[in-house]
Amino acid sequence: LLLISPRCSHRIPRMLRAAALTISIGSACGFSVNFFNKPSIGRDVRAGVVALNMIDCHGGAHLSVEQKKALRETAELVARSGKGITACDEGPGTIGDRFEKVGIVNTEENRRLYRQMLFTNPVGSDYLSAAILDPETIFQRSDAGEPFPSLLMSQGIVPGVKPHLKVATLPGAGGATVMQGLDSLGTRCRSYYEAGARFAKWRSPLVIKDGDISDLAVRTNMEDLARYALICQSEGLMPIVEPDISLQGDYDLETAIRVNVKVQSHLYKAMLDHGVYMEGTTLKPNMVNPGKSCQRKYTAEELGEATITVLRRCMPCAMPGVNFLSGGQSLEDAAARLNAINRAKGNSPWNLSFSWSQALQLPLLELCKKNPPGSPLPLKEMSELLSKELAMAGAAARGEYHPAPGQGDHIPPAKAAVVA
């Protein structure tokens, strides 16, 4: 139905042709046409007369049945019970800094050998569902000449990639940042898929200041995560979205709950508005902790309850899994807190597990310090320690880890110094 003003009656044929053309185009593109609401795309012919509106795509409607199936299957593989993600996506500069601190020369070959050790651990397939690779690593090969993505898939470990670029400051936002790399993301995703990746991970770092994160910083970063997810799905990669709220600061646990709900609510709304297929996505958030400088003590159990509270208040049941980042926590604290989260899970529908980098890798690199600078990587010792770490992480992902008394508690800095 077209509502026509008498003053516009001489324009009826032209308006009808425009409406018919818009309906035709909208139908071909999978959009609906709305003649009454204010248009989000297009324009009013005359105020109060005609409004042509192509409604945003809903729930991955632009994807084929086969595409949705593949995305959902990847998300479910990543969310297998008792298994988690090894995050090996540090760029050459970041891993190089870690190498140099322990006396290892930062060469491409050393980086390849180190990642190969991570990917060929004898118990890796028991505790790992997926691995996040840096773009350099996804094109590297094992000693036997097998591409790393193929090597991982042969063990039932899904290979993924970190496609974002550098962090940039958001002007006029009090130091808030955004992640760069959306402009060329589609092309890069196509290349990563052809190389064997089946998912991607994009991190959006956020910092709580004066008890909150600005609406501008939240909105900008969550919209970016939604656009990233949409682009990834169109190229066959299951997107992992990572809103990473820093532990920097002295905010308490109640503030952490409130801000995490705010951030995640914006994220899911943006993803739904963009038409992201939620069943084919994964969440990688921070655990809900107080700031490192918070002067109040909290038990690991309280942190676990807080994390579950945030998820229950806003996370869609359609998403199959949550893989928590370690965020600078030690392996022991991260495992104790993940264990507490799973103990508090109740009937929550998500698989709750880990996606750890530093928590798993820093203890491995410490093994290098006993050797003279420039020595080869102690790969055998590293692999043996990694097996023990993965068993600990797997137990925590099932809620079956038994931490030492007080392990995972938040201890105020002054008290922690006295204890040390």
Short mmCIF file of C-alpha atoms in Angstrom, two decimals:
data_model
loop_
_atom_site.label_atom_id
_atom_site.label_comp_id
_atom_site.label_asym_id
_atom_site.label_seq_id
_atom_site.Cartn_x
_atom_site.Cartn_y
_atom_site.Cartn_z
CA LEU A 1 0.00 0.00 0.00
CA LEU A 2 1.28 3.48 -0.92
CA LEU A 3 -0.06 6.51 0.94
CA ILE A 4 -0.24 9.33 -1.60
CA SER A 5 -0.61 13.01 -0.78
CA PRO A 6 -3.00 14.91 -3.13
CA ARG A 7 -0.19 17.37 -3.83
CA CYS A 8 1.86 14.46 -5.23
CA SER A 9 -0.82 12.80 -7.37
CA HIS A 10 0.91 13.77 -10.61
CA ARG A 11 3.94 11.83 -9.40
CA ILE A 12 2.09 8.54 -8.82
CA PRO A 13 3.45 6.66 -11.89
CA ARG A 14 7.04 7.60 -11.06
CA MET A 15 6.58 6.68 -7.39
CA LEU A 16 5.02 3.35 -8.26
CA ARG A 17 7.91 2.53 -10.57
CA ALA A 18 10.40 3.45 -7.84
CA ALA A 19 8.56 1.33 -5.30
CA ALA A 20 8.38 -1.63 -7.66
CA LEU A 21 12.07 -1.31 -8.47
CA THR A 22 12.96 -1.16 -4.76
CA ILE A 23 10.81 -4.22 -3.98
CA SER A 24 12.47 -6.09 -6.86
CA ILE A 25 15.99 -5.20 -5.75
CA GLY A 26 15.19 -5.90 -2.10
CA SER A 27 13.77 -9.30 -2.93
CA ALA A 28 16.79 -10.24 -5.00
CA CYS A 29 19.15 -9.20 -2.22
CA GLY A 30 17.24 -10.91 0.57
CA PHE A 31 15.89 -7.69 2.12
CA SER A 32 12.36 -6.72 3.13
CA VAL A 33 10.68 -3.46 2.18
CA ASN A 34 8.83 -1.32 4.72
CA PHE A 35 6.66 1.56 3.51
CA PHE A 36 5.78 2.99 6.89
CA ASN A 37 8.82 3.10 9.18
CA LYS A 38 11.62 5.59 8.85
CA PRO A 39 14.11 4.08 6.40
CA SER A 40 17.58 3.05 7.50
CA ILE A 41 18.65 2.67 3.88
CA GLY A 42 17.30 4.85 1.08
CA ARG A 43 15.25 8.05 1.56
CA ASP A 44 11.69 9.36 1.95
CA VAL A 45 10.18 10.47 -1.35
CA ARG A 46 8.36 13.19 0.60
CA ALA A 47 7.90 13.38 4.37
CA GLY A 48 4.88 11.34 5.40
CA VAL A 49 4.29 9.98 1.93
CA VAL A 50 6.48 7.00 1.12
CA ALA A 51 9.28 5.36 3.08
CA LEU A 52 11.25 2.61 1.42
CA ASN A 53 13.31 0.62 3.88
CA MET A 54 15.61 -2.33 3.28
CA ILE A 55 15.63 -4.05 6.67
CA ASP A 56 18.90 -5.25 8.11
CA CYS A 57 19.79 -8.88 7.48
CA HIS A 58 18.71 -11.12 10.35
CA GLY A 59 20.54 -14.11 11.84
CA GLY A 60 22.83 -14.78 8.90
CA ALA A 61 20.01 -14.76 6.34
CA HIS A 62 22.59 -13.87 3.69
CA LEU A 63 24.41 -17.16 4.32
CA SER A 64 23.55 -20.44 2.63
CA VAL A 65 22.41 -23.49 4.57
CA GLU A 66 25.80 -25.08 3.94
CA GLN A 67 27.66 -22.01 5.20
CA LYS A 68 25.64 -21.90 8.40
CA LYS A 69 26.15 -25.60 8.97
CA ALA A 70 29.92 -25.30 8.61
CA LEU A 71 30.10 -22.30 10.95
CA ARG A 72 27.93 -24.00 13.57
CA GLU A 73 29.98 -27.20 13.38
CA THR A 74 33.23 -25.27 13.87
CA ALA A 75 31.81 -23.43 16.89
CA GLU A 76 30.66 -26.73 18.38
CA LEU A 77 34.06 -28.35 17.77
CA VAL A 78 35.75 -25.49 19.60
CA ALA A 79 33.24 -25.89 22.45
CA ARG A 80 33.97 -29.56 23.18
CA SER A 81 33.74 -30.38 26.88
CA GLY A 82 37.01 -30.47 28.81
CA LYS A 83 39.00 -29.01 25.93
CA GLY A 84 40.21 -25.48 25.29
CA ILE A 85 42.24 -23.26 22.98
CA THR A 86 45.97 -22.72 22.90
CA ALA A 87 46.51 -19.11 21.83
CA CYS A 88 49.75 -19.01 19.81
CA ASP A 89 48.94 -15.82 17.90
CA GLU A 90 51.72 -13.54 19.13
CA GLY A 91 53.31 -11.66 16.26
CA PRO A 92 57.06 -11.91 15.57
CA GLY A 93 57.71 -8.79 17.66
CA THR A 94 55.75 -9.95 20.72
CA ILE A 95 57.14 -13.49 20.78
CA GLY A 96 60.55 -11.98 20.00
CA ASP A 97 60.42 -9.86 23.15
CA ARG A 98 59.60 -12.97 25.19
CA PHE A 99 62.44 -14.88 23.56
CA GLU A 100 64.99 -12.16 24.18
CA LYS A 101 64.08 -11.91 27.88
CA VAL A 102 65.09 -15.56 28.34
CA GLY A 103 68.11 -15.58 26.04
CA ILE A 104 66.59 -17.06 22.87
CA VAL A 105 67.48 -15.51 19.53
CA ASN A 106 64.39 -14.24 17.71
CA THR A 107 64.56 -15.90 14.29
CA GLU A 108 61.79 -17.23 12.09
CA GLU A 109 63.20 -20.74 12.49
CA ASN A 110 63.18 -20.53 16.29
CA ARG A 111 59.60 -19.29 16.17
CA ARG A 112 58.68 -22.20 13.88
CA LEU A 113 60.37 -24.78 16.11
CA TYR A 114 58.69 -23.36 19.20
CA ARG A 115 55.22 -23.44 17.61
CA GLN A 116 55.86 -26.94 16.29
CA MET A 117 56.54 -28.08 19.86
CA LEU A 118 53.23 -26.54 20.96
CA PHE A 119 51.35 -28.27 18.12
CA THR A 120 52.86 -31.74 18.55
CA ASN A 121 52.50 -32.25 22.29
CA PRO A 122 51.65 -35.93 22.98
CA VAL A 123 48.55 -35.04 25.07
CA GLY A 124 47.51 -32.00 23.04
CA SER A 125 44.57 -33.72 21.38
CA ASP A 126 43.24 -34.77 24.81
CA TYR A 127 42.92 -31.20 26.08
CA LEU A 128 42.87 -28.90 23.06
CA SER A 129 39.94 -28.24 20.76
CA ALA A 130 41.57 -25.42 18.79
CA ALA A 131 44.70 -23.32 18.26
CA ILE A 132 44.92 -19.64 17.32
CA LEU A 133 47.82 -18.95 14.96
CA ASP A 134 49.59 -15.77 13.93
CA PRO A 135 49.45 -15.09 10.15
CA GLU A 136 53.15 -15.98 9.94
CA THR A 137 52.55 -19.36 11.58
CA ILE A 138 49.58 -20.36 9.48
CA PHE A 139 51.81 -20.49 6.40
CA GLN A 140 54.66 -22.38 8.10
CA ARG A 141 55.30 -26.13 7.93
CA SER A 142 56.50 -28.88 10.23
CA ASP A 143 59.90 -30.58 9.90
CA ALA A 144 58.15 -33.18 7.73
CA GLY A 145 56.84 -30.49 5.40
CA GLU A 146 53.20 -30.59 6.56
CA PRO A 147 51.43 -27.22 6.84
CA PHE A 148 50.68 -26.41 10.47
CA PRO A 149 46.89 -26.13 9.89
CA SER A 150 46.87 -29.63 8.38
CA LEU A 151 49.03 -30.95 11.22
CA LEU A 152 46.57 -29.60 13.78
CA MET A 153 43.48 -30.90 11.96
CA SER A 154 44.99 -34.39 11.84
CA GLN A 155 44.89 -34.35 15.65
CA GLY A 156 41.33 -33.05 15.87
CA ILE A 157 42.52 -29.53 16.79
CA VAL A 158 40.78 -26.80 14.77
CA PRO A 159 43.24 -24.21 13.36
CA GLY A 160 42.36 -20.52 13.48
CA VAL A 161 44.04 -17.19 12.91
CA LYS A 162 44.37 -13.70 14.37
CA PRO A 163 43.42 -11.33 11.52
CA HIS A 164 43.46 -7.95 13.26
CA LEU A 165 46.37 -5.55 12.89
CA LYS A 166 47.56 -2.90 15.37
CA VAL A 167 45.91 -1.11 18.29
CA ALA A 168 45.27 2.59 17.63
CA THR A 169 44.23 5.38 20.00
CA LEU A 170 40.69 6.68 19.54
CA PRO A 171 41.07 10.49 19.32
CA GLY A 172 39.32 12.48 22.02
CA ALA A 173 38.32 9.41 24.02
CA GLY A 174 40.62 9.71 27.03
CA GLY A 175 43.14 7.15 25.81
CA ALA A 176 40.62 4.53 24.69
CA THR A 177 41.75 2.39 21.76
CA VAL A 178 40.39 0.54 18.74
CA MET A 179 41.85 -2.33 16.75
CA GLN A 180 42.78 -1.72 13.12
CA GLY A 181 42.34 -4.06 10.17
CA LEU A 182 38.69 -4.07 9.09
CA ASP A 183 39.26 -2.44 5.69
CA SER A 184 41.16 -5.35 4.14
CA LEU A 185 39.71 -8.08 6.35
CA GLY A 186 37.70 -9.88 3.70
CA THR A 187 40.70 -10.40 1.44
CA ARG A 188 42.87 -11.64 4.30
CA CYS A 189 40.16 -13.99 5.57
CA ARG A 190 39.89 -15.54 2.11
CA SER A 191 43.64 -16.19 2.11
CA TYR A 192 43.58 -17.66 5.63
CA TYR A 193 40.68 -19.97 4.77
CA GLU A 194 42.54 -21.26 1.72
CA ALA A 195 45.57 -21.89 3.97
CA GLY A 196 43.46 -24.09 6.24
CA ALA A 197 42.10 -21.78 8.97
CA ARG A 198 38.50 -22.41 10.01
CA PHE A 199 38.00 -19.65 12.55
CA ALA A 200 39.38 -16.23 13.47
CA LYS A 201 39.81 -14.23 16.65
CA TRP A 202 39.61 -10.44 17.04
CA ARG A 203 40.56 -8.70 20.29
CA SER A 204 39.13 -5.37 21.42
CA PRO A 205 41.03 -4.12 24.51
CA LEU A 206 39.17 -1.92 27.00
CA VAL A 207 40.20 -0.22 30.26
CA ILE A 208 37.96 0.75 33.19
CA LYS A 209 38.67 4.33 34.34
CA ASP A 210 36.85 6.05 37.19
CA GLY A 211 34.56 3.06 37.53
CA ASP A 212 33.40 2.81 33.93
CA ILE A 213 34.26 2.62 30.22
CA SER A 214 32.98 5.46 28.07
CA ASP A 215 29.96 4.80 25.87
CA LEU A 216 31.99 5.91 22.85
CA ALA A 217 34.75 3.37 23.53
CA VAL A 218 32.26 0.57 24.14
CA ARG A 219 30.10 1.35 21.14
CA THR A 220 33.03 1.78 18.74
CA ASN A 221 34.78 -1.43 19.77
CA MET A 222 31.65 -3.59 19.92
CA GLU A 223 30.48 -2.36 16.50
CA ASP A 224 33.92 -3.24 15.14
CA LEU A 225 33.66 -6.75 16.62
CA ALA A 226 30.25 -7.17 15.00
CA ARG A 227 31.53 -6.05 11.58
CA TYR A 228 34.52 -8.35 11.92
CA ALA A 229 32.22 -11.28 12.77
CA LEU A 230 29.98 -10.55 9.79
CA ILE A 231 32.92 -10.41 7.38
CA CYS A 232 34.49 -13.58 8.78
CA GLN A 233 31.29 -15.58 8.40
CA SER A 234 30.88 -14.45 4.81
CA GLU A 235 34.36 -15.89 4.10
CA GLY A 236 33.76 -19.19 5.92
CA LEU A 237 35.61 -18.42 9.16
CA MET A 238 33.83 -18.89 12.50
CA PRO A 239 34.45 -15.66 14.43
CA ILE A 240 35.67 -15.59 18.02
CA VAL A 241 34.84 -12.20 19.54
CA GLU A 242 37.13 -11.00 22.32
CA PRO A 243 36.07 -8.02 24.45
CA ASP A 244 39.12 -7.80 26.74
CA ILE A 245 38.64 -5.63 29.83
CA SER A 246 41.99 -4.99 31.47
CA LEU A 247 42.72 -5.85 35.11
CA GLN A 248 44.45 -2.46 35.39
CA GLY A 249 42.89 -0.31 38.12
CA ASP A 250 41.40 -0.50 41.61
CA TYR A 251 37.74 -1.14 40.76
CA ASP A 252 35.83 -3.62 42.93
CA LEU A 253 33.98 -6.78 41.89
CA GLU A 254 30.54 -5.16 41.74
CA THR A 255 31.91 -2.54 39.34
CA ALA A 256 33.46 -5.33 37.26
CA ILE A 257 30.09 -7.10 37.02
CA ARG A 258 28.27 -3.91 35.99
CA VAL A 259 30.83 -2.91 33.35
CA ASN A 260 31.15 -6.42 31.91
CA VAL A 261 27.37 -6.63 31.51
CA LYS A 262 27.41 -3.23 29.79
CA VAL A 263 30.15 -4.25 27.36
CA GLN A 264 28.79 -7.70 26.53
CA SER A 265 25.23 -6.37 26.11
CA HIS A 266 26.49 -3.85 23.55
CA LEU A 267 28.41 -6.62 21.80
CA TYR A 268 25.47 -9.01 21.40
CA LYS A 269 23.13 -6.20 20.31
CA ALA A 270 25.64 -5.08 17.68
CA MET A 271 26.10 -8.65 16.43
CA LEU A 272 22.36 -9.18 16.14
CA ASP A 273 21.88 -5.81 14.42
CA HIS A 274 24.56 -6.73 11.89
CA GLY A 275 22.88 -10.04 11.09
CA VAL A 276 25.64 -12.23 12.53
CA TYR A 277 24.72 -15.92 12.75
CA MET A 278 25.04 -16.32 16.52
CA GLU A 279 25.09 -20.14 16.51
CA GLY A 280 28.29 -19.94 14.48
CA THR A 281 30.27 -17.73 16.89
CA THR A 282 32.35 -18.08 20.07
CA LEU A 283 32.99 -15.65 22.94
CA LYS A 284 36.48 -15.07 24.36
CA PRO A 285 36.05 -12.70 27.33
CA ASN A 286 38.04 -11.87 30.41
CA MET A 287 37.06 -13.58 33.64
CA VAL A 288 35.16 -11.15 35.86
CA ASN A 289 37.74 -10.00 38.40
CA PRO A 290 38.32 -6.81 40.40
CA GLY A 291 41.15 -4.53 39.33
CA LYS A 292 44.62 -5.66 40.35
CA SER A 293 44.90 -2.73 42.78
CA CYS A 294 41.53 -3.34 44.45
CA GLN A 295 41.98 -3.30 48.25
CA ARG A 296 39.20 -5.76 48.99
CA LYS A 297 39.81 -9.53 49.18
CA TYR A 298 37.68 -11.91 47.10
CA THR A 299 37.74 -15.70 46.97
CA ALA A 300 38.03 -17.66 43.73
CA GLU A 301 34.47 -18.85 44.36
CA GLU A 302 33.21 -15.25 44.46
CA LEU A 303 34.99 -14.53 41.18
CA GLY A 304 33.45 -17.63 39.63
CA GLU A 305 29.95 -16.59 40.72
CA ALA A 306 30.52 -13.08 39.36
CA THR A 307 31.56 -14.42 35.96
CA ILE A 308 28.50 -16.67 35.73
CA THR A 309 26.28 -13.77 36.82
CA VAL A 310 27.48 -11.66 33.89
CA LEU A 311 26.89 -14.46 31.36
CA ARG A 312 23.42 -15.25 32.70
CA ARG A 313 22.36 -11.63 32.53
CA CYS A 314 23.14 -11.05 28.87
CA MET A 315 24.80 -13.84 26.85
CA PRO A 316 22.65 -15.49 24.14
CA CYS A 317 22.02 -19.20 24.62
CA ALA A 318 22.54 -19.60 20.87
CA MET A 319 26.31 -19.25 21.28
CA PRO A 320 27.74 -22.67 22.20
CA GLY A 321 30.92 -21.78 24.04
CA VAL A 322 32.98 -19.36 26.10
CA ASN A 323 36.78 -19.56 26.16
CA PHE A 324 38.22 -17.23 28.79
CA LEU A 325 41.48 -15.38 28.23
CA SER A 326 44.09 -15.46 30.98
CA GLY A 327 44.72 -11.71 30.93
CA GLY A 328 48.02 -11.72 32.77
CA GLN A 329 46.92 -14.18 35.45
CA SER A 330 49.30 -16.96 36.44
CA LEU A 331 48.44 -20.48 35.31
CA GLU A 332 47.58 -21.48 38.88
CA ASP A 333 45.22 -18.53 39.44
CA ALA A 334 43.61 -18.86 36.01
CA ALA A 335 43.03 -22.60 36.53
CA ALA A 336 41.57 -22.08 40.02
CA ARG A 337 39.22 -19.38 38.77
CA LEU A 338 38.14 -21.35 35.68
CA ASN A 339 37.46 -24.29 37.98
CA ALA A 340 35.33 -22.05 40.23
CA ILE A 341 33.43 -20.77 37.18
CA ASN A 342 32.56 -24.31 36.15
CA ARG A 343 31.58 -25.22 39.71
CA ALA A 344 29.19 -22.24 39.71
CA LYS A 345 27.86 -23.00 36.22
CA GLY A 346 24.73 -24.87 37.30
CA ASN A 347 22.42 -25.43 34.33
CA SER A 348 23.98 -22.69 32.18
CA PRO A 349 23.97 -23.92 28.55
CA TRP A 350 27.49 -22.93 27.47
CA ASN A 351 30.74 -24.87 27.48
CA LEU A 352 33.12 -22.82 29.65
CA SER A 353 36.80 -23.34 28.97
CA PHE A 354 40.12 -21.61 28.32
CA SER A 355 41.94 -19.77 25.55
CA TRP A 356 45.31 -19.11 27.12
CA SER A 357 48.61 -17.78 25.86
CA GLN A 358 50.80 -16.34 28.61
CA ALA A 359 49.41 -18.61 31.34
CA LEU A 360 50.63 -21.66 29.40
CA GLN A 361 53.67 -20.25 27.62
CA LEU A 362 55.51 -18.08 30.14
CA PRO A 363 56.40 -21.05 32.40
CA LEU A 364 57.75 -22.85 29.32
CA LEU A 365 59.99 -19.93 28.41
CA GLU A 366 61.30 -19.73 31.98
CA LEU A 367 63.02 -23.06 31.31
CA CYS A 368 65.33 -21.27 28.88
CA LYS A 369 66.89 -19.07 31.56
CA LYS A 370 69.09 -21.85 32.95
CA ASN A 371 70.97 -22.09 29.65
CA PRO A 372 73.51 -19.57 28.29
CA PRO A 373 72.05 -16.84 26.02
CA GLY A 374 71.78 -17.97 22.43
CA SER A 375 71.30 -21.64 23.33
CA PRO A 376 68.79 -23.76 21.38
CA LEU A 377 65.24 -24.02 22.71
CA PRO A 378 64.91 -26.82 25.34
CA LEU A 379 62.05 -28.32 23.36
CA LYS A 380 61.88 -31.67 25.17
CA GLU A 381 61.64 -30.08 28.62
CA MET A 382 59.12 -27.57 27.33
CA SER A 383 56.90 -30.30 25.93
CA GLU A 384 57.00 -32.25 29.19
CA LEU A 385 55.94 -29.19 31.21
CA LEU A 386 53.26 -28.31 28.65
CA SER A 387 51.69 -31.75 29.10
CA LYS A 388 51.28 -31.07 32.83
CA GLU A 389 49.88 -27.59 32.18
CA LEU A 390 47.32 -28.87 29.67
CA ALA A 391 46.15 -31.54 32.12
CA MET A 392 45.62 -28.81 34.73
CA ALA A 393 43.72 -26.61 32.27
CA GLY A 394 41.57 -29.53 31.10
CA ALA A 395 40.63 -30.42 34.67
CA ALA A 396 39.65 -26.80 35.36
CA ALA A 397 37.51 -26.76 32.20
CA ARG A 398 35.57 -29.71 33.64
CA GLY A 399 35.35 -28.26 37.15
CA GLU A 400 37.52 -31.12 38.43
CA TYR A 401 40.70 -29.25 39.33
CA HIS A 402 41.74 -29.24 43.00
CA PRO A 403 43.57 -25.98 43.72
CA ALA A 404 45.61 -25.36 46.85
CA PRO A 405 43.81 -23.41 49.61
CA GLY A 406 43.56 -19.75 48.65
CA GLN A 407 44.70 -20.35 45.08
CA GLY A 408 42.81 -18.08 42.69
CA ASP A 409 41.74 -15.64 45.41
CA HIS A 410 42.15 -11.93 44.76
CA ILE A 411 44.57 -10.67 47.41
CA PRO A 412 44.93 -6.87 47.85
CA PRO A 413 48.41 -5.75 46.71
CA ALA A 414 49.62 -4.67 50.18
CA LYS A 415 48.59 -7.99 51.72
CA ALA A 416 50.05 -9.91 48.81
CA ALA A 417 53.42 -8.20 49.36
CA VAL A 418 53.36 -9.14 53.05
CA VAL A 419 52.53 -12.78 52.19
CA ALA A 420 55.36 -12.89 49.65
#
